[in-house]
Every structure is written in structure tokens, then in C-alpha cells.
């Protein structure tokens, strides 16, 4: 529920906005912190997964008899060990199909069997003894190819949803979406200049450094414990229990420290497999993915193909914007973020006429899963590239063109709702006034910029706060801490209670200790779980005041809480010396027992967020290599609880975007196999590729949060693709419409342009 | 009556209209009535929708009350990374 | 498989272990000795999460066999702090928020220490190239580089004071 707790803009914060040390810091710098693969259990077995070498094949038969006979093998499982308990839930069925192939293997790396053995080498041997009889089918991995009428079909029963009339022939297009308002055709009639371009981007992987890991222990009676690295252990619990057909309450999931997720750990992969192996072997089983498996069978995000058309008047007003966004989402319907791409593409503009059409397309590639602001970066790349080109055609500074057409409070967004107070205008103005914007450029350098948007959302959180007798605080939250959120939770609790940060400790509770908490995604944790912490603290304060009131023998409402003390509310309430948190806690055994605060809710009112990025790139004209020489992120955080970690989110997102723009891509061979499933060939940015990433945090309070917090985690990956493409265009004079901007592509672009120039001359 | 705006590709299910009026006290009632009146929308409602009520997005929040003149946008269920 | 007996020193302490011929040092540390501070991010030498030192030299422990450790001194993250006293790099990493998820942190600390041992006064670019063998997906490296710069500055000041 939204809270009637609009931020008090004059509020002075004592703890929020400072930069205390994180509570898990020492564990993480000493190697003590336990991540997914760091746990073990007595008698544990090693679980390994056999994967399809084919991009598309019917699985006729799986013969596991030889593997089962190998000494040391304790369990072998296949599709037969996952009877369908999904009860018509199509998304759950697809999740189950993805963790263990059924009739067909739908992509290279699709799991087809798994073993649990006493050692890793026996498990490896056992995999070799499993005989799978495949009937190889034609495959398709490119989104445009997959949409062609004669493309190899993944599902015979897939008829495009969202088109009228309903198609008679099946296709690989799962769904069509359309968003927008006004009349784009009319709008284009009013335009003096129209630019129309097509774009392509490649699939990228979230690239978290920690591969998925799970340690499962399940008894034949159906009770189970699971330890794993995930962005949402409650989601893991619910999904695994339903796939395995057990009661949700029988499964307790404990969340390990998580070594990065970025959306990639918001579903299950090996967790149900580890549980099923453990059930069959009746021993604990640990499954850890290799990097190769991570690339081939988890993640990635969509590859895309997009058309953008935007019209403007001579004085630089956009009259119409139209876009088509084709996203492949791997082999299952509804997995690509095409709808969010289409919804977010034009969200930074004030538009009278806008239309965005999205297509969700299936391909023989791994099932895509959210990657930081899912769907938005690629759409933003296409749109902001056209915007830059239009500005040049108009002879207008791109920044002024953007400011002139920027969405503002009251704008009807391109995806429907009307905006409340938003921070786009301020980020654009801040960019214009930033020293980076005016700094001189060197030879072969170009400057680009882009503005981007992300929705953010709230969701369910449950928090429990306990006060031991010394008046310190323990907070249990159910949102995995990916980037320092425990520190922020402690800070907000300390702020409310009026005590020092060092007196609060936050832990991530397992699924049996707290009510449901949604996955840590959508930039929701600091917003929603943070709000639950604030409200749990307020609940505790109420109880602390009750105890003080009872001690003094005055009515409860005659007591207020101030800076860590219960005080009589006014002169009429009586003359009592304030009672400190410590004193009330010490007396608690005799005044009614332990004191605790709770809050559980589904948070809404997360504020949308905007960012503007500026980027300078230098091109080596000999090789086509791009180097980022300066980069600035300006983003509205609503309120930065721990500014260091807000900056960290800005910087991390920007650098993932830099990788996406310049290097990262899934490369498929003609055989439908991934050719670069490793960090050597799938190159994520390293330290020496980058400059410092400057950040500027703006604070335009979100009215939906008591401190004004907005989510910050995702927006920062949205503008880099376009900002870099625009910078490369400025440096080379060539507009690239395909990512990544790898050296060979840029070099070819430069040379083609030269050749053309010569011909023209 | 709340004014409900649906996204473009759902129009075939509402007889081509992008806006419909529904009498409902809260989101849950609204979705139920929408599904009854326009059975074609049921599949999407089941798949998951978020709503925006007078500019604020609610991912769940079925009991969120609606004012008689509320403007409600149906949105695909929000996801994030 | 018949095990191989290996005698080494880890963080200064004598350690004897038995391992298979094909087992990496990383596997031995993590699975046999319970030293899970070194992480496996790739097992192909590309991420640096498994960094250790062998006789002071920075090494990816996923590329070395356990048996090769015979007679050598291995340094891991578990040996970096001196009792209760954190190494300056460990302190500055926390202070500068140079870790988000922290999975890359042990590897970065080992690599950064080895860099500063060789070059106590590195330029930004020397730090960036010195740490280019370690991947971090969360931070964008900015705060990591700043933490290392800060430690180097502290070391210079200390030296100046002593001189
Ligand atoms: S695990 Fe050794 S370098 Fe990645
Ligand atoms: S802090 Fe997460 S990978 Fe470096």
C-alpha cells in the first residue's frame, strides 16, 4: 500500500546520507564470508549436469543404466524425475522445462540429465556414460531470422498473441505488444524533419563473477534444506517446492552471500536439480556451475532488432515517435523484456503522438532473464541515437533538444500514466552545467550523451526487529544483500530510533524465519525493504513508548520518542526524566517481556528514475578500438541513504553498459553453438579499459517514501549504450546502428565512409 | 466509474477500444469485472498485470481503493533486474 | 585414484595434504583445506578471483595443480590480516566501499598487495594495469582503484615520517 508519508523535505538526517562502514565488510575482506559454493555438509555428494550439445533436438531416449552402475554414483535423474506438478501454470512449466529438458532440447547447454556421485571425477565419468538419443532439428538463433515465415519452428502450438485476427499459422513470435497514445501518422505530417533508422544489438550476459551454486539436503519424507546464492530465496523456495510437488513450508532456503546477480539470479536453474538429486540419493548434494555452464545455460539478455522513426518541427519539437522492438527471449514465450523495451523507449520525452510496438520472439538460445533495467538499454540505444542525429540535422545542441522535449511533472508518459515529480530535467540541466560538458576534446575524441529511464518498483517485504536487554538492535530482513543493503537497512533503523549506526545489526533471515520477501530486483530493496525497516522501527518505538508510559503510569499517547529517548509529550504529561532505549530495554523482562517491532507489506509508490550520462571516447583510427577517456553519470536517487553505495551502483551500471556497447556479445556459430562461453572471449571491461567514473547524485524526493528514496540500481545501465554510440559517431563522423562497437566493426565503418567520401569527391 | 486504459495490443479484446469504464471499488474488483466483461483479457490478467492509478504504479495491491473518477492504466506486470 | 602427499606452507604454517593428480591448487584450498577465501569464477585463469601468491608471486590457483605446491609457500586471503589488525588494503577497501557483492574482493586484495609489494608508488595507470587480471562486475573499478591509491599514499607518508 502506498503510505501517506510524503517525505518531509526539511527533515535533517543524522545517519541517512552519511557513509558508515558496512557490517559485512570485515568478513568479505578476510575471505570469511560464505558465498554459494563455500558451504558444505557432512556426507555431501557432488552433483553435475549433462547438457545438450545441440541447439534444437528431439530427445528420443535417455539411457542412464551404465551411469547408474558406476561405483560411487548415488543418483541419476532426468525429465522422468520431474513429473508435472505445475497445474496449468505455463510460466512455471517453462521454468521446469528449462532446468531439465523434456521432449526437446531447445538450446545448446539445455540440461538433459544429472548425476550425484561421491567425487567430482566419478560424476564427470558418469555423465559420459549417459546415452542420449537425439533427433537433430533445424535451429534458429537470430531474431529477424526467427520471425521469417519459413523459419524453423520451436513450438508447433505457438500462435502470436496480441494480433487481430488471431493468426492461423504457428510462428516463433509469441506476443505482440503495443503502447502509446495520440496519432503518430498525424504527428509525422506535422514534422519538418523525419529520421528513420534500424538497429541491432547482441545478447549480453549479466556476468556476475560468482557462478550459481546450491547445496541441497532433502529427505524422503519431503522436508528439505537448501543453501544457495540467489536474489530471492523466497522465490527459490516457492518455485522449487512447486516443481518438486512438496509443501512450501517443508523447504527452508538459506541465502548465502551472493556474488553478483544483476537480474540473472532471479530464477532457478540448478536448485531444483540439486534437491531432486538429494531426494533420490538421500544425501546432501552440492551443485556448482562452471563458467561455461553459466554462459550457456543461464542469463543472458535479449538480442534485438529495432526500427525507430521520429519527426520534429524546424524549431525542434518532436511531433511523433514510432518504434518497433523485436526481442528474442530464448526458447520460451514471455521471457524477453520486449514489453519493457517498448514501454521505456520513449519515456524520457514529452510526446503527443507516440507508438511503440514490441515483439517477443523465441529462438534456440538460453532462456533470457532480467538484466538490470530489463529491455531498456537496447531500446534507449536506438532512440537516443536517432535523437542525436535529429539534433544535428536541426542544427541544435543535442542537450538543448533533449531539454526542450524532456518529460516533466504532468507529462503523459509514453507507456500511459502521468508523471508526478521526476528528475529528468534536473539531470539534463546538471549535465549541461557539468565541467565535463565543456572540457576540451583531444584528437580522435568525441563526446556523446544520452538520457535514460527506469520504472523501479516496490513489492513485498517483511522485516522483524528485536531489542535485546542492552538496547542494541537486531534486524532480520529477507532481501538478499547484493551491494551493501544491510548497511542501508541499519542506517534507516538507526535514523528512526535516534541511535548510533553501530548499535544496529542486520542479518538476512532464511525463509522459515520471516514472511515472504520478493526477489531483490527492480531496485526495490532500499526502497521497499528499507521502508519496511523504517516502519518496523516505528512499531518498536510505539512499544518502547508503551513501556515508558506504563513505567510512569501515564497514558501511552502522552509519551513521545525523541533521539533515542522516551519523553513525556508535554508539561501536562508529567515531569519524568526521559528514559533511554537502553533503560527501557534493560527493564523489559519485568515490564512485559521482549520488545520487538515488525512490519510486513507490499510496497508501492516506487518513484521512476532518470539519468543522464556524458561520455568521451577516443578512437584509434588504425585499429578501430575505442577507449573511454572520461565518463560522468548524473542520476536522481530521490534520497541517497549511503551515498558511497549509490555511487557504486551508478558506476557499476555504467561500466556494464560500456561493456555492452563496446565488447560484449554472444557469438553463435552456424551450428547454433555458442562460440565464446568464457571470460577470455566474452570480454567484460577490466580495470585498464576504464577511466574513473564520475558521479553526481541528485536528490528529488520520491513522494512515495518517508525519506524520499527511489530505486537506484538499474537506471545507470540504460544510457551508456547510446551515450557511447553517440560519442563514437562524434569522433568518427560515422553513425553505427549495430552493437557492440568492436574494433573491426568501427574500423570497417570508418573505411567504408572514407571510400564513399572518395567516390563522392 | 473508473476509467481504465488498456495497452494497444489488448484492444482486440475490448472491441477495439483503448478505454473502458468499469464500476469497481478496488483493483481486485476492477480486474474481476474487466475479465467478466471482456473474457479475452483474462489470459493477460492471469499472466500478471500491474496497474497505475492516477499516476502511481502498483505491482500488486489488489485492495487498493479506486475513486469514482480514478484513471487506471493496465500495465504488464513489472519485472526488474 | 591414488593420492599424492604434498608438504607446503600456507600463510606461514606447515600444511600437509593429500590430493589427486588432476586436482588444482584452488580445489585443494577450497575443498580439502577449508580455505574458501579464494573463489572460483572461471577456472580458466581469466577472472583472478582465485588469486594466491606462491613464494610471493601472484598466481591464479585454478591454473596450478595441488601437487605443484610441494615445497612452496602459499599466501591466501586468510593470511592477510595480522591477528586482529587488518592489512591497510583490507581497511581501505571497506572504507572506500571498494566492494559491493565482495566475491572478487579476496582476489583483488591479493593482487593489489602483490602490486604494492613490487611498486609502492604506482600511478593510476599502473594500478589499472596491475589489476587488469581481476574481474569485478559490480563496482566499475573506480572505488577499487581509489582504495589502492589511498593505501599507497599512506605507505609513502609512513615512509616519509620514518625517514
Ligand atoms: S577462477 Fe582462477 S582465474 Fe578465474
Ligand atoms: S564487488 Fe561484486 S564482483 Fe566485485
PDB file of C-alpha atoms in Angstrom, chain A residues 89-91 94 159-162 174-177 333-335 339 360, chain B residues 7 9-10 13 40-50 75-79:
ATOM      1  CA  UNK A  89       0.859 -22.570 -14.798  1.00  0.00           C
ATOM      2  CA  UNK A  90       2.616 -22.007 -18.119  1.00  0.00           C
ATOM      3  CA  UNK A  91       5.464 -19.889 -16.760  1.00  0.00           C
ATOM      4  CA  UNK A  94       8.632 -23.382 -18.769  1.00  0.00           C
ATOM      5  CA  UNK A 159       0.252 -18.573 -32.303  1.00  0.00           C
ATOM      6  CA  UNK A 160       1.155 -14.935 -31.902  1.00  0.00           C
ATOM      7  CA  UNK A 161      -0.828 -13.395 -29.105  1.00  0.00           C
ATOM      8  CA  UNK A 162      -1.937  -9.779 -29.363  1.00  0.00           C
ATOM      9  CA  UNK A 174       4.997 -15.348 -29.057  1.00  0.00           C
ATOM     10  CA  UNK A 175       3.433 -11.977 -28.493  1.00  0.00           C
ATOM     11  CA  UNK A 176       2.922  -8.538 -29.891  1.00  0.00           C
ATOM     12  CA  UNK A 177       2.584  -5.530 -27.589  1.00  0.00           C
ATOM     13  CA  UNK A 333       7.229 -17.312 -24.577  1.00  0.00           C
ATOM     14  CA  UNK A 334       7.138 -14.284 -22.348  1.00  0.00           C
ATOM     15  CA  UNK A 335      10.790 -14.270 -21.348  1.00  0.00           C
ATOM     16  CA  UNK A 339       7.318  -5.090 -23.420  1.00  0.00           C
ATOM     17  CA  UNK A 360       8.512 -11.273 -28.026  1.00  0.00           C
TER      18      UNK A 360
ATOM     19  CA  UNK B   7      -2.406  -1.025 -23.792  1.00  0.00           C
ATOM     20  CA  UNK B   9      -2.302  -4.794 -28.279  1.00  0.00           C
ATOM     21  CA  UNK B  10      -5.152  -5.689 -25.913  1.00  0.00           C
ATOM     22  CA  UNK B  13     -10.267  -7.958 -26.711  1.00  0.00           C
ATOM     23  CA  UNK B  40     -10.364 -12.044 -23.965  1.00  0.00           C
ATOM     24  CA  UNK B  41      -8.464 -10.095 -21.318  1.00  0.00           C
ATOM     25  CA  UNK B  42      -8.467 -12.944 -18.856  1.00  0.00           C
ATOM     26  CA  UNK B  43      -5.351 -14.583 -20.244  1.00  0.00           C
ATOM     27  CA  UNK B  44      -3.299 -11.431 -19.721  1.00  0.00           C
ATOM     28  CA  UNK B  45      -4.787 -10.772 -16.295  1.00  0.00           C
ATOM     29  CA  UNK B  46      -3.837 -14.276 -15.305  1.00  0.00           C
ATOM     30  CA  UNK B  47      -0.360 -13.823 -16.714  1.00  0.00           C
ATOM     31  CA  UNK B  48       0.026 -10.799 -14.496  1.00  0.00           C
ATOM     32  CA  UNK B  49      -0.713  -7.130 -14.707  1.00  0.00           C
ATOM     33  CA  UNK B  50       0.335  -4.124 -12.740  1.00  0.00           C
ATOM     34  CA  UNK B  75       0.417  -2.361 -17.472  1.00  0.00           C
ATOM     35  CA  UNK B  76       2.258  -5.617 -17.942  1.00  0.00           C
ATOM     36  CA  UNK B  77       3.476  -6.975 -14.630  1.00  0.00           C
ATOM     37  CA  UNK B  78       6.656  -5.144 -13.730  1.00  0.00           C
ATOM     38  CA  UNK B  79       9.925  -7.016 -13.642  1.00  0.00           C
TER      39      UNK B  79
END
